[in-house]
Amino acid sequence: MTTNPTLTHTQSEENVIHQLLTRPLPDTADPIVLSEACAAWVSVLVETDDRETHAALCERLLHGLNQLRDHCENDLPSYLVEQVVAGEKLNACVPECWQDASLQVDYAKALTHAIAGKTLPTDVAKELTKLLHDMVWLLADFVKESDMTAR
């Protein structure tokens, strides 16, 4: 019986991080792809203590959030305009006051800038990174939910 060599956890983890940091994100990526990429970056960010990796992940996250923000500035999808005009309440995974995706992206960007600045006490930076993680995942869920509502 032969055994196949497997990667150790560390090598596998390094490979995932390398892929996340080097895989290009096309300028034409749609909001779902962008939000999923941001969720992947922030998931690794919350687990990393390496300063260089932390900085690189923050940079990638900011780039992805900026691209996502650009999508928010474009016209609203027609189904959302119709719902707003009709006065329909959207059932969403976020409170009504957060149902503007651009607001969520701006909050996530501000947190990322604060964390990337390395001026916060370590314990505060760790807690804000956890908050950023939760916000980006909530944003990704909201973007996916909005897309499903449109269909």
Coordinates of C-alpha atoms in Angstrom, one line a residue:
M1 CA 0.0 0.0 0.0
T2 CA 1.4 3.4 -0.9
T3 CA 0.6 6.5 0.8
N4 CA 0.3 9.8 -0.8
P5 CA 2.4 12.6 0.7
T6 CA 0.2 15.3 2.2
L7 CA 0.9 18.9 3.1
T8 CA 1.3 19.8 6.7
H9 CA -1.1 22.3 8.1
T10 CA 1.5 25.0 7.9
Q11 CA 2.4 24.4 4.3
S12 CA -1.2 24.2 3.3
E13 CA -2.0 27.4 5.2
E14 CA 0.9 29.2 3.5
N15 CA -0.3 27.9 0.1
V16 CA -3.8 29.3 0.8
I17 CA -2.4 32.7 1.9
H18 CA -0.1 32.8 -1.1
Q19 CA -3.1 32.1 -3.4
L20 CA -5.2 34.8 -1.8
L21 CA -2.4 37.3 -2.1
T22 CA -1.4 36.6 -5.6
R23 CA -4.6 35.6 -7.4
P24 CA -5.7 38.7 -9.5
L25 CA -9.1 40.1 -9.0
P26 CA -10.4 41.3 -12.4
D27 CA -11.6 44.9 -12.7
T28 CA -14.8 43.4 -14.2
A29 CA -15.6 41.2 -11.1
D30 CA -19.2 41.4 -10.1
P31 CA -20.3 42.3 -6.5
I32 CA -20.7 38.7 -5.5
V33 CA -17.2 37.7 -6.6
L34 CA -15.9 40.8 -4.9
S35 CA -17.7 40.3 -1.6
E36 CA -16.6 36.6 -1.6
A37 CA -13.0 37.6 -2.1
C38 CA -13.2 40.2 0.7
A39 CA -14.7 37.5 3.0
A40 CA -11.8 35.2 2.1
W41 CA -9.2 37.9 2.8
V42 CA -10.7 38.9 6.1
S43 CA -11.1 35.3 7.2
V44 CA -7.3 34.8 6.9
L45 CA -6.6 38.3 8.3
V46 CA -8.4 37.5 11.6
E47 CA -6.2 34.4 12.0
T48 CA -2.8 35.9 11.1
D49 CA -0.2 37.4 13.4
D50 CA 2.5 37.8 10.8
R51 CA 3.0 41.5 10.2
E52 CA 3.8 41.3 6.5
T53 CA 0.9 39.0 5.7
H54 CA -1.3 41.2 7.8
A55 CA -0.3 44.3 5.8
A56 CA -0.7 42.5 2.5
L57 CA -4.2 41.2 3.4
C58 CA -5.3 44.6 4.5
E59 CA -4.1 46.0 1.2
R60 CA -5.9 43.4 -0.8
L61 CA -9.0 43.8 1.3
L62 CA -9.0 47.6 0.8
H63 CA -8.6 47.1 -3.0
G64 CA -11.5 44.7 -3.1
L65 CA -13.7 47.0 -0.9
N66 CA -12.9 49.9 -3.2
Q67 CA -14.0 47.9 -6.2
L68 CA -17.1 46.9 -4.4
R69 CA -17.8 50.5 -3.5
D70 CA -17.5 51.4 -7.1
H71 CA -20.3 49.0 -7.8
C72 CA -22.4 50.7 -5.1
E73 CA -22.0 54.1 -6.8
N74 CA -23.5 52.7 -10.0
D75 CA -27.2 52.8 -10.6
L76 CA -29.3 50.7 -8.3
P77 CA -30.6 47.5 -9.9
S78 CA -34.1 48.0 -11.3
Y79 CA -35.8 45.5 -8.9
L80 CA -34.5 47.6 -5.9
V81 CA -35.7 50.9 -7.5
E82 CA -39.1 49.3 -8.0
Q83 CA -39.3 48.1 -4.4
V84 CA -38.2 51.5 -3.0
V85 CA -40.7 53.3 -5.2
A86 CA -43.5 50.9 -4.2
G87 CA -42.6 51.4 -0.6
E88 CA -41.9 47.8 0.0
K89 CA -39.8 46.8 3.0
L90 CA -36.9 44.7 2.1
N91 CA -36.4 41.6 4.1
A92 CA -32.7 41.5 4.6
C93 CA -30.0 40.1 6.8
V94 CA -29.1 43.6 7.9
P95 CA -31.1 46.2 9.7
E96 CA -33.0 48.7 7.5
C97 CA -30.5 51.5 8.3
W98 CA -27.7 49.4 6.8
Q99 CA -29.5 48.4 3.6
D100 CA -27.3 50.7 1.6
A101 CA -24.3 48.5 0.7
S102 CA -22.1 51.6 0.2
L103 CA -22.5 52.4 3.9
Q104 CA -21.5 48.9 4.9
V105 CA -18.5 49.1 2.5
D106 CA -17.4 52.5 3.9
Y107 CA -17.6 51.1 7.5
A108 CA -15.5 48.1 6.5
K109 CA -13.0 50.4 4.7
A110 CA -12.6 52.6 7.8
L111 CA -12.0 49.6 10.0
T112 CA -9.5 48.2 7.6
H113 CA -7.6 51.5 7.5
A114 CA -7.6 51.7 11.3
I115 CA -6.3 48.1 11.6
A116 CA -3.7 48.6 8.9
G117 CA -2.3 51.7 10.5
K118 CA -0.7 49.7 13.3
T119 CA -1.3 52.5 15.8
L120 CA -3.8 50.7 17.9
P121 CA -3.0 48.7 21.0
T122 CA -2.7 45.0 20.1
D123 CA -5.8 43.9 22.0
V124 CA -7.9 46.7 20.4
A125 CA -6.6 45.8 16.9
K126 CA -7.5 42.1 17.4
E127 CA -11.0 43.0 18.5
L128 CA -11.5 45.4 15.6
T129 CA -10.3 42.8 13.2
K130 CA -12.9 40.4 14.6
L131 CA -15.5 43.1 14.1
L132 CA -14.2 43.7 10.5
H133 CA -14.5 40.0 9.8
D134 CA -18.2 39.9 10.9
M135 CA -19.0 43.1 9.0
V136 CA -17.5 41.8 5.8
W137 CA -19.2 38.5 6.1
L138 CA -22.5 40.3 6.7
L139 CA -21.9 42.5 3.7
A140 CA -21.2 39.4 1.6
D141 CA -24.4 37.8 2.7
F142 CA -26.3 41.0 2.0
V143 CA -24.8 41.2 -1.5
K144 CA -25.7 37.6 -2.3
E145 CA -29.2 38.1 -0.8
S146 CA -29.7 41.1 -3.0
D147 CA -28.6 39.2 -6.0
M148 CA -31.0 36.3 -5.2
T149 CA -33.9 38.8 -4.6
A150 CA -33.3 40.2 -8.1
R151 CA -33.8 36.8 -9.8

